[in-house]
Coordinates of C-alpha atoms and ligand atoms in Angstrom, one line a residue:
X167 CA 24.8 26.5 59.4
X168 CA 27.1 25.0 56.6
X169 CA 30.2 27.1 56.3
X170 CA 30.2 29.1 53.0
X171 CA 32.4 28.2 50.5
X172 CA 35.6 30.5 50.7
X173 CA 35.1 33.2 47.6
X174 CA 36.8 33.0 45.0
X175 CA 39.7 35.1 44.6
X176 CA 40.1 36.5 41.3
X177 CA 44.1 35.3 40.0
X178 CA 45.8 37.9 39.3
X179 CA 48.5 35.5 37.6
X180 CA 45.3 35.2 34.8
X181 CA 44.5 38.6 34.5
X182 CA 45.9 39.9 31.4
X183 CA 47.8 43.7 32.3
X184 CA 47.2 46.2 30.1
X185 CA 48.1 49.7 30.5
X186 CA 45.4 52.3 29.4
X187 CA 45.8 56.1 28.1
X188 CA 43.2 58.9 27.7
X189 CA 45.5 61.0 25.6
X190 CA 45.9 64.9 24.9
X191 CA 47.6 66.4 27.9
X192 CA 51.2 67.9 27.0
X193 CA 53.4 66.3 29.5
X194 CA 55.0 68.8 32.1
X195 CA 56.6 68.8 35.2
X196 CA 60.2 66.9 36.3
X197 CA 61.0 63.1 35.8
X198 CA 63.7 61.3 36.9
X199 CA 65.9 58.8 35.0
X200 CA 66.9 55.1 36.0
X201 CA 70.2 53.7 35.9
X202 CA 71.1 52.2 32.0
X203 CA 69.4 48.9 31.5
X204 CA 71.8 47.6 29.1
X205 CA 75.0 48.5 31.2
X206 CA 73.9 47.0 34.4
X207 CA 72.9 44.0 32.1
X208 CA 76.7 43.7 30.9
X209 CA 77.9 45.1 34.5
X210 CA 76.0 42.5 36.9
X211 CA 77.2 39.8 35.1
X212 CA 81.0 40.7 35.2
X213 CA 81.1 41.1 38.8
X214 CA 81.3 36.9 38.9
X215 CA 85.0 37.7 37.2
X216 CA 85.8 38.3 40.9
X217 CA 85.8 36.4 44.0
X218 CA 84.7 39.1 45.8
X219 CA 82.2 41.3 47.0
X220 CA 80.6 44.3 44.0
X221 CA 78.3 46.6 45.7
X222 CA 76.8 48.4 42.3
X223 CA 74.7 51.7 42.4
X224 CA 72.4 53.3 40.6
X225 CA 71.1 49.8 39.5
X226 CA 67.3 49.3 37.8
X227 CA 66.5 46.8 40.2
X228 CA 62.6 46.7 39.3
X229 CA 62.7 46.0 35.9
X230 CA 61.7 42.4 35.1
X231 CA 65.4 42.3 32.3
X232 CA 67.3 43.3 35.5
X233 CA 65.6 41.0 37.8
X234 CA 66.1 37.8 35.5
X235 CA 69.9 38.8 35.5
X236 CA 70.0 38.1 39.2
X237 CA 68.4 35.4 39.1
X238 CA 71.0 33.4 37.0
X239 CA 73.1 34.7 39.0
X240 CA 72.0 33.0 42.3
X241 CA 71.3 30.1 40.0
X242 CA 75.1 29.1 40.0
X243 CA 76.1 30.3 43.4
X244 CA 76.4 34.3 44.0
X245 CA 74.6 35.7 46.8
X246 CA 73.0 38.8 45.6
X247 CA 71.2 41.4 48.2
X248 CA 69.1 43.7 47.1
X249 CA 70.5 46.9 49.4
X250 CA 67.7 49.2 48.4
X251 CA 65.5 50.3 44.9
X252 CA 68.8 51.1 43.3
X253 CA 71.8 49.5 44.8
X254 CA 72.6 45.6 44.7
X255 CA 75.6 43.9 46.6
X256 CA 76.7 40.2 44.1
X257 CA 78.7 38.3 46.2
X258 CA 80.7 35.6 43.9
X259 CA 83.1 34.2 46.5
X260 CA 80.5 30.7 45.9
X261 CA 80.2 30.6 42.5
X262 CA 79.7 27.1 41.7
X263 CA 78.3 26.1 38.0
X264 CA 79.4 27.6 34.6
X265 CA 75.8 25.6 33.5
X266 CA 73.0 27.9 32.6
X267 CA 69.6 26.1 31.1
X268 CA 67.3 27.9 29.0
X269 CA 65.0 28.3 31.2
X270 CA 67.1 31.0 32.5
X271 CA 68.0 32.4 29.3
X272 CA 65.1 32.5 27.1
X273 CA 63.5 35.9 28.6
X274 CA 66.8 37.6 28.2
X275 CA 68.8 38.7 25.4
X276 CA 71.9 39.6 27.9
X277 CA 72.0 35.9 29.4
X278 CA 74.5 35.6 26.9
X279 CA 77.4 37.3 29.0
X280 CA 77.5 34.8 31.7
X281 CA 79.2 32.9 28.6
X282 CA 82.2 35.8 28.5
X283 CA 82.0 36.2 32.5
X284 CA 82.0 32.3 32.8
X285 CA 84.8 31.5 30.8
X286 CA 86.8 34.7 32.4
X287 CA 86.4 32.8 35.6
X288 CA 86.6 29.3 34.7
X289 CA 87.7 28.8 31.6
X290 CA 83.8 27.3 30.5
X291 CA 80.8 27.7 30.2
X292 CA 77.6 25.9 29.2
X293 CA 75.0 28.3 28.4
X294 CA 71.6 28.0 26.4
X295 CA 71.0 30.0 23.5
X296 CA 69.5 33.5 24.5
X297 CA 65.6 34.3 24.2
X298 CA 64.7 38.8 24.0
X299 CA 62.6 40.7 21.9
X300 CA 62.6 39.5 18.3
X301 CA 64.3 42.0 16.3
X302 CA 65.1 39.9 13.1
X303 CA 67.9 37.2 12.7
X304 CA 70.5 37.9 16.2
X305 CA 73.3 35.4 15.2
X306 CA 76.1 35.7 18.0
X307 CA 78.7 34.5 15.3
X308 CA 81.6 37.6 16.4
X309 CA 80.7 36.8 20.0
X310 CA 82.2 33.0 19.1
X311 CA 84.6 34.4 16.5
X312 CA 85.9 36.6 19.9
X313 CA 86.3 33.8 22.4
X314 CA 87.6 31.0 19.6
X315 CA 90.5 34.6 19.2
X316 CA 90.9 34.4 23.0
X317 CA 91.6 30.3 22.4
X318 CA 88.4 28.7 23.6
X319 CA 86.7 26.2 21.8
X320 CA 83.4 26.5 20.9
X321 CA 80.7 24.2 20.0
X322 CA 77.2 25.2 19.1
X323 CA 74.7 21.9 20.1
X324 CA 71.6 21.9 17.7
X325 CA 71.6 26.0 17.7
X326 CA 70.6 25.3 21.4
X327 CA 73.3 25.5 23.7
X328 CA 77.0 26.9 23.4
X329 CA 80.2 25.1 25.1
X330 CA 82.9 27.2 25.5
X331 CA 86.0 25.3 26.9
X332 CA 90.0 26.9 26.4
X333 CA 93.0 25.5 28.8
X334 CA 94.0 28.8 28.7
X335 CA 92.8 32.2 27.4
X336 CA 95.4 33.9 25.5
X337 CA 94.8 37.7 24.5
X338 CA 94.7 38.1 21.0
X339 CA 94.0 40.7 18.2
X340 CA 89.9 40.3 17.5
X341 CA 88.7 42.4 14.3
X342 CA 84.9 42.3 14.0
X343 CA 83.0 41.8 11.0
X344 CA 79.7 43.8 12.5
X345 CA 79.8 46.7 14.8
X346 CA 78.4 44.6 17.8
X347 CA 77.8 46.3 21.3
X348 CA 77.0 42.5 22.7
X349 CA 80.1 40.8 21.0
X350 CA 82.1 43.5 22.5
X351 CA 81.3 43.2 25.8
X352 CA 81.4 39.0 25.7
X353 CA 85.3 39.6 24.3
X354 CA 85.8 42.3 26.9
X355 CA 84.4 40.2 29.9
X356 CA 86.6 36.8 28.5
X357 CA 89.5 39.2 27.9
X358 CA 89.8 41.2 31.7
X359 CA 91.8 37.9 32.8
X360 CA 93.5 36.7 29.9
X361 CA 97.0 36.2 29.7
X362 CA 98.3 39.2 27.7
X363 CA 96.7 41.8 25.2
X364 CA 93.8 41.6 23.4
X365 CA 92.5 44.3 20.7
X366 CA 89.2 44.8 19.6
X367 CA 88.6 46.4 16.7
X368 CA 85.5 48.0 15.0
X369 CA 84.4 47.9 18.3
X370 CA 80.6 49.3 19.9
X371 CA 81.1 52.9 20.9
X372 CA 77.9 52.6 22.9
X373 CA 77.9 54.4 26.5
X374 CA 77.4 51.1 27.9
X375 CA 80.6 49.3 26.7
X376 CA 82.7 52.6 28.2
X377 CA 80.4 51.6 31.8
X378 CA 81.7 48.5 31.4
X379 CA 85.0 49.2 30.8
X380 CA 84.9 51.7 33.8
X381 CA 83.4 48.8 36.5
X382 CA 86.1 46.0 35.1
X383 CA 89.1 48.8 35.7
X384 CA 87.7 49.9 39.2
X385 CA 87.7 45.5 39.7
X386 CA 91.9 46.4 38.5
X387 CA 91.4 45.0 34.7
X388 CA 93.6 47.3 32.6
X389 CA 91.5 48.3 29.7
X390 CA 92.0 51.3 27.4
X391 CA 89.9 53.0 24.9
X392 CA 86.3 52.3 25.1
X393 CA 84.4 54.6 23.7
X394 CA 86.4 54.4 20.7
X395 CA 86.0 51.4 17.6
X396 CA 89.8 50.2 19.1
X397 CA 89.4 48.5 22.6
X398 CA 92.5 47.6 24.4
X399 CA 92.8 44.8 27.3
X400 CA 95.5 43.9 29.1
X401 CA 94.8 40.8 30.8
X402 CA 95.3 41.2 34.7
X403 CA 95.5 38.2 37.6
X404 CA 93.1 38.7 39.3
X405 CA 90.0 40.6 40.2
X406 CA 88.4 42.4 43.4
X407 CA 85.1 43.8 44.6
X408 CA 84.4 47.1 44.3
X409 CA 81.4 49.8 44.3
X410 CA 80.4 51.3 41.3
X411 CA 77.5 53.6 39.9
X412 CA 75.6 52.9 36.5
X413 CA 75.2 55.5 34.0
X414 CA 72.0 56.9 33.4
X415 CA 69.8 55.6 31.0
X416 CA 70.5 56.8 27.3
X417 CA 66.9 55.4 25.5
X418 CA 64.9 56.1 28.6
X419 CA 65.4 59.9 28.4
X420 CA 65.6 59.7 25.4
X421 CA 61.8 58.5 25.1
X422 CA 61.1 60.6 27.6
X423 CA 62.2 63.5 25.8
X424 CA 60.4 62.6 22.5
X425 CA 57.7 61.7 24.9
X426 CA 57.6 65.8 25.7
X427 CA 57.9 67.2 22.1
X428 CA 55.3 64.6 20.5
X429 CA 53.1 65.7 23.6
X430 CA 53.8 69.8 22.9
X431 CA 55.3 69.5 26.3
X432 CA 58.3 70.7 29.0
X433 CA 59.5 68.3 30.5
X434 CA 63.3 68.6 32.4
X435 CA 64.7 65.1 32.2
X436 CA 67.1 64.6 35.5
X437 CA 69.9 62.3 36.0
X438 CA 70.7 62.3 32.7
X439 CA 74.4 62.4 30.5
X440 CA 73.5 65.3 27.9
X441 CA 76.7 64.0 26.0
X442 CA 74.8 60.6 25.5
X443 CA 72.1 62.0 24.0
X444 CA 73.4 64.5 21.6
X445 CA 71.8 62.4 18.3
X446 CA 68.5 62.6 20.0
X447 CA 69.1 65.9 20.8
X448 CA 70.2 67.2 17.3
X449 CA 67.1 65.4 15.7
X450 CA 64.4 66.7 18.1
X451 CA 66.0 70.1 17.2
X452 CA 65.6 69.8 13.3
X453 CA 61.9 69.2 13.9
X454 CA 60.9 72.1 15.8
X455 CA 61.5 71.2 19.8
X456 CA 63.7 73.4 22.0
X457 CA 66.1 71.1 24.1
X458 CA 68.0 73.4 26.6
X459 CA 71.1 71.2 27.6
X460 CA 73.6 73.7 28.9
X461 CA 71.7 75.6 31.8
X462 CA 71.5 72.7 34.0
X463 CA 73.5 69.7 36.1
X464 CA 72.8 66.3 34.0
X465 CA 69.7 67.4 33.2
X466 CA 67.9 68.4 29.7
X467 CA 64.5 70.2 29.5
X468 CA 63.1 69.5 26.4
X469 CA 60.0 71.6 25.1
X470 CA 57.6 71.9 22.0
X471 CA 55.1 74.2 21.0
X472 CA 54.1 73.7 17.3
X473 CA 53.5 70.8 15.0
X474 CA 56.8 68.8 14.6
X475 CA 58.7 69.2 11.2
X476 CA 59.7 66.4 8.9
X477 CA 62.9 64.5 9.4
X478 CA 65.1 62.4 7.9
X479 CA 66.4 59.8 10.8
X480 CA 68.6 56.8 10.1
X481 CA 69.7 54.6 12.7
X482 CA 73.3 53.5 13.1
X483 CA 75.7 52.4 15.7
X484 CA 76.7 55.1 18.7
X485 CA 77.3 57.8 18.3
X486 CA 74.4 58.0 15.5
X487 CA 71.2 57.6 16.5
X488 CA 70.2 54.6 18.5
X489 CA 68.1 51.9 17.0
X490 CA 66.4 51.5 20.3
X491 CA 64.9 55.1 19.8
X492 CA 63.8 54.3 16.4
X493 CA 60.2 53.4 17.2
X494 CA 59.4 56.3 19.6
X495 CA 60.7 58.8 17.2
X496 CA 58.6 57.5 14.4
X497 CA 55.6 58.1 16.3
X498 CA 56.5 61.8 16.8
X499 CA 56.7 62.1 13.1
X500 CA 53.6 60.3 12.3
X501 CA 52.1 63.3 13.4
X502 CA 54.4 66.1 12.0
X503 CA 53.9 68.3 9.5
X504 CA 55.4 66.5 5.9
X505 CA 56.7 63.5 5.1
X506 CA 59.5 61.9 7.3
X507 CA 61.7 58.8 6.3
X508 CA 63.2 56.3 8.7
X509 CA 65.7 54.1 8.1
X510 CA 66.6 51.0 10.4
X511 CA 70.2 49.8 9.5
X512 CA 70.7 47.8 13.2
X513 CA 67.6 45.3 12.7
X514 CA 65.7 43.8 10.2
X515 CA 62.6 43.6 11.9
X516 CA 62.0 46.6 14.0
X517 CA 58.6 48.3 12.3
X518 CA 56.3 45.6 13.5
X519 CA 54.8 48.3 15.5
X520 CA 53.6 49.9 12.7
X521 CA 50.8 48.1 12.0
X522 CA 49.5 49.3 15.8
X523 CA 50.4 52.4 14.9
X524 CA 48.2 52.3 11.6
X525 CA 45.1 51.3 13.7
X526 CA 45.3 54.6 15.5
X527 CA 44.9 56.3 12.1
X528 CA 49.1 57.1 11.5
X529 CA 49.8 56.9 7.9
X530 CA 53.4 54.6 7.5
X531 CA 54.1 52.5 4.9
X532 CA 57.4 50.2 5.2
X533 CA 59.4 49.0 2.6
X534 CA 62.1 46.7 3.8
X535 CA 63.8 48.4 6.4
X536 CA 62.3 52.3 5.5
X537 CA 59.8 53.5 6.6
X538 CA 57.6 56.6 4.9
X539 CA 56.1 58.1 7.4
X540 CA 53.3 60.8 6.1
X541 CA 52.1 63.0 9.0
X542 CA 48.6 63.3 10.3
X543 CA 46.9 66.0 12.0
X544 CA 45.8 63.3 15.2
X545 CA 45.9 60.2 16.4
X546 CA 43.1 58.4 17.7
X547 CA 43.0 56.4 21.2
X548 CA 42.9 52.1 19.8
X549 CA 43.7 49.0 21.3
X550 CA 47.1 48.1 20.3
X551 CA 49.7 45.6 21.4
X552 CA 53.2 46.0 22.6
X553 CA 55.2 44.1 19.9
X554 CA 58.4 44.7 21.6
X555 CA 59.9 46.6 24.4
X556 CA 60.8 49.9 22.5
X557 CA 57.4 49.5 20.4
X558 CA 56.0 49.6 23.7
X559 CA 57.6 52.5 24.3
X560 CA 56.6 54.4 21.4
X561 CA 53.0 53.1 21.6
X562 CA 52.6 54.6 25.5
X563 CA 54.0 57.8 23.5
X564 CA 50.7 57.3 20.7
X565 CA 48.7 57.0 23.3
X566 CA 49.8 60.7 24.8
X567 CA 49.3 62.5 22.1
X568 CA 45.9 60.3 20.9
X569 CA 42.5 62.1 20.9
X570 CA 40.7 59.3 23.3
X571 CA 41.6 56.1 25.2
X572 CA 44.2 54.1 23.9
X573 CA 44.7 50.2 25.4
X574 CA 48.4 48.9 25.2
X575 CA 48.3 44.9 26.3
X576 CA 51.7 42.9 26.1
X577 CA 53.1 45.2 28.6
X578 CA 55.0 42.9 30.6
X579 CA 57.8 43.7 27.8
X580 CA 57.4 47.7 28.7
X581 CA 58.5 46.1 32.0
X582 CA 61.6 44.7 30.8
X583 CA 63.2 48.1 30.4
X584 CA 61.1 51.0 32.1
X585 CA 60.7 51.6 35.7
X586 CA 57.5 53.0 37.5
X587 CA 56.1 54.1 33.7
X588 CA 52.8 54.6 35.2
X589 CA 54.3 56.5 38.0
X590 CA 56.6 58.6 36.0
X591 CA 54.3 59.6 33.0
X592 CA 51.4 59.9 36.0
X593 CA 53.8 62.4 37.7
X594 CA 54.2 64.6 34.2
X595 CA 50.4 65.0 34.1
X596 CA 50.0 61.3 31.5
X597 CA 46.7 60.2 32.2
X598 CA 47.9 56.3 32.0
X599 CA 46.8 53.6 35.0
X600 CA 47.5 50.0 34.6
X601 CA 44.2 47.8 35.2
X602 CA 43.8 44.2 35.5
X603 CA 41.8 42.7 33.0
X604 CA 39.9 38.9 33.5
X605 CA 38.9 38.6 29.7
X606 CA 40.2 40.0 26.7
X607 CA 40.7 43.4 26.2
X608 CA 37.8 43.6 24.0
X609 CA 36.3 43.1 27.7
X610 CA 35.3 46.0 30.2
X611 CA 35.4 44.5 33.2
X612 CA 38.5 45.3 34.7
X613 CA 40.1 46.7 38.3
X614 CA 42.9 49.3 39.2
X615 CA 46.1 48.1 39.6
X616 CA 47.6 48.6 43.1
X617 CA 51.4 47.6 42.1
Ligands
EPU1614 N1 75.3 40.8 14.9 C1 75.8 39.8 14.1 N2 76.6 38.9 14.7 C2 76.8 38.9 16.0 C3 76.3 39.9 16.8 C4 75.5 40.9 16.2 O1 75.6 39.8 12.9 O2 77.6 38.0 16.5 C5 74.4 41.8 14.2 C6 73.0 41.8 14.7 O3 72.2 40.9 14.0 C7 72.6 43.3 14.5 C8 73.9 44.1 14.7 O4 74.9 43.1 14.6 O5 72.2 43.4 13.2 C9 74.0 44.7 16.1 O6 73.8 43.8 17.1 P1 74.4 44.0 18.6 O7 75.2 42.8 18.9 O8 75.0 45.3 18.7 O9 73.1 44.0 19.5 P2 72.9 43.3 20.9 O10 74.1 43.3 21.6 O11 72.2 42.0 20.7 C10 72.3 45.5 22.1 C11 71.1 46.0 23.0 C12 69.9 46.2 22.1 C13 70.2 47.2 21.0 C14 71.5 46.7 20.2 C15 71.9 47.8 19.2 C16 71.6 44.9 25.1 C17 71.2 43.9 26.1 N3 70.9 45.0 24.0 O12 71.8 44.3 21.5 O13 68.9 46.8 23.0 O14 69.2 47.3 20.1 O15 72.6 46.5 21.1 O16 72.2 49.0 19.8 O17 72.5 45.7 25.3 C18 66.8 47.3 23.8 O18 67.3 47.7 24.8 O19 65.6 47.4 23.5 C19 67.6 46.5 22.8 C20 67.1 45.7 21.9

């Protein structure tokens, strides 16, 4: 008998992901907090400003923002072990190349600090243009205004690739003309081994820059005052390994805690820095949730049980409250009781979500960068798209509180910043799977995920 022919395996690499909600249930129960995605993606970097050996904690290892970081850095040399789900060991004794190509740098927004932890170490680097999540216009002009401070020269090929070259780096006084959490770090990370003092000033007061701050000094840098708008560096030698734990995630319990009021929830968030959150915490207040932050160990409990009240929310620079919560919060208040206004003053185009959020029946309208949000008694379950990682966010958070099934493709950028989403919300009682999809999600045939 002829042999069969082998079957045919359906790719997964074609399916399209899409994660899918049957809304309603108030979320309860205990979740757990990753380390901070944006400080482990300033923090792995640096670790190449020594020739040594970093073993860093409390790390997000499985989100796909994290995992691109690490793989620039074997790119050009380090040898980076994965320890466990949470701890990493970068060994950049054989750094090699200060070259990074854009196809290393176009799914990440943060590739951009190999081009401060590159010229720390050798005085250059070659680095294409970073790629993210469009936000609006993201010009890196204070990052380049920082380094050309510091003495480097910097050339900017066809918008496509920066050159940074200096002889030496000499610390210098660097004023910024925009509060800037990544031209902070870039200065900070060219800075740690410059020859005497540089200052920043207006610098980002975001939690992240202080983690930074805190790894560099336990690698022996000498810098004072992060957390503050006036940074201080005194340039040292030389740098050594050491170990170090991330902070906790600021916007991931954060949309976990709006996750619990939108919801008419209780949820207590662990592994969290209460102090981090307080704008969240204020603003979940003024609309009607209780958010108990005294009564335990770096945890909040956040809880809800009427119709949110109208707010006012505008975002701004930390301490105010954080862009990247901007979407999820809008959400709650698309369902509150009145008419709330939200203001984005970080970037220009952050309400692209809206139109999802329309299809589920939320009544928004933006003007420029406000948005009028009047509440409505329900949602109701659509097929939406992730715009953006934070959109994603807020849309798993619609889908929640939606009467019916809601379908969120485009969630490989949910992936970018959230670990085991499906597991976590799953655990708080979120009826949310991830399925695999063969034709577009107009389709039905589908199969459960087993990631
Ligand atoms: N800006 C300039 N020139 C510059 C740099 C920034 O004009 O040289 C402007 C930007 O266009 C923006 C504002 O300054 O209007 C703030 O930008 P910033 O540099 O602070 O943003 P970023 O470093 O590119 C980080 C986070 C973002 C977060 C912003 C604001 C990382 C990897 N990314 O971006 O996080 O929205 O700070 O807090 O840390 C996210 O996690 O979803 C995310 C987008």
């Amino acid at each position: 008998m002829p042999a069969l022919p082998p079957v045919k395996k359906r790719k997964r690499d074609n399916a399209l992901e899409k994660f899918v909600i049957n809304g309603g249930t108030p979320l309860r129960g205990e979740v757990t907090v990753s380390g901070a995605k944006n400080a482990a993606l300033a923090i792995i970097p640096a670790a190449i400003l020594s020739q040594d050996v970093c073993t860093i904690e409390n790390v997000p290892v499985s989100i796909s923002d994290v995992k691109s970081m690490i793989k620039i850095l074997r790119q050009i040399g380090a040898e980076v072990r994965i320890r466990n789900k949470t701890t990493i060991e970068i060994d950049s004794r054989n750094v090699n190349s200060s070259v990074i190509s854009d196809d290393m740098t176009k799914s990440l927004r943060a590739s951009y600090y190999l081009l401060g932890a590159l010229l720390g170490r050798f005085h250059r680097a070659r680095v294409a243009m970073p790629g993210g999540c469009y936000l609006g216009e993201r010009p890196i002009d204070q990052h380049i205004k920082g380094f050309e401070a510091l003495g480097a020269k910097v050339t900017l090929e066809n918008n496509k690739m920066v050159e940074c070259e200096a002889d030496e780096l000499i610390g210098a006084p660097v004023s910024l003309d925009v509060v800037s959490v990544g031209a902070t770090v870039n200065i900070m990370l060219a800075a740690a081994k410059a020859e005497g003092l540089t200052v920043i000033e207006s610098a980002a007061r975001e939690p992240h820059i202080v983690d930074l701050a805190n790894f560099l000094n336990s690698m022996g840098a000498d810098i004072r005052g992060a957390g503050t708008d006036v940074i201080k560096i005194h340039g040292v030698e030389s740098l050594h390994g050491c170990t170090y734990s991330i902070i906790p995630d600021q916007i991931e319990a954060g949309t976990f805690m709006v996750a619990a009021a939108a919801t008419c929830g209780d949820v207590l968030i662990k592994n969290v820095i209460p102090k981090h959150l307080e704008s969240i915490t204020s603003k979940l207040r003024d609309c009607g949730a209780v958010v108990d932050d005294e009564s335990y160990d770096e945890a909040v409990r956040v809880s809800m049980s009427q119709r949110p009240k109208k707010l006012n929310v505008k975002t701004m620079p930390h301490p105010g409250f954080p862009t990247d919560m901007q979407p999820q919060i809008t959400v709650l208040l698309s369902v509150a009781q009145g008419t709330s206004i939200v203001s984005e003053s970080i970037w220009s185009k952050r309400f692209k979500y809206v139109e999802q959020l329309s299809k589920m029946g939320a009544d928004v309208q933006v003007e420029g960068q406000v948005a009028i949000v009047k509440g409505v008694d329900i949602l109701k379950g659509a097929k939406v798209i992730a715009n953006d990682l934070r959109a994603g966010a807020a849309m798993i958070i619609a889908g929640l509180i939606a009467e019916g099934r809601t379908d969120i493709t485009n969630i490989h950028y949910i992936d970018r910043g959230y670990e085991d989403v499906i597991e976590k919300f799953g655990n708080l009682g979120g009826d949310i799977r991830k399925v695999f999809s063969v034709e577009e999600p107009d389709n039905t045939e589908e199969s459960e995920s087993d990631e």
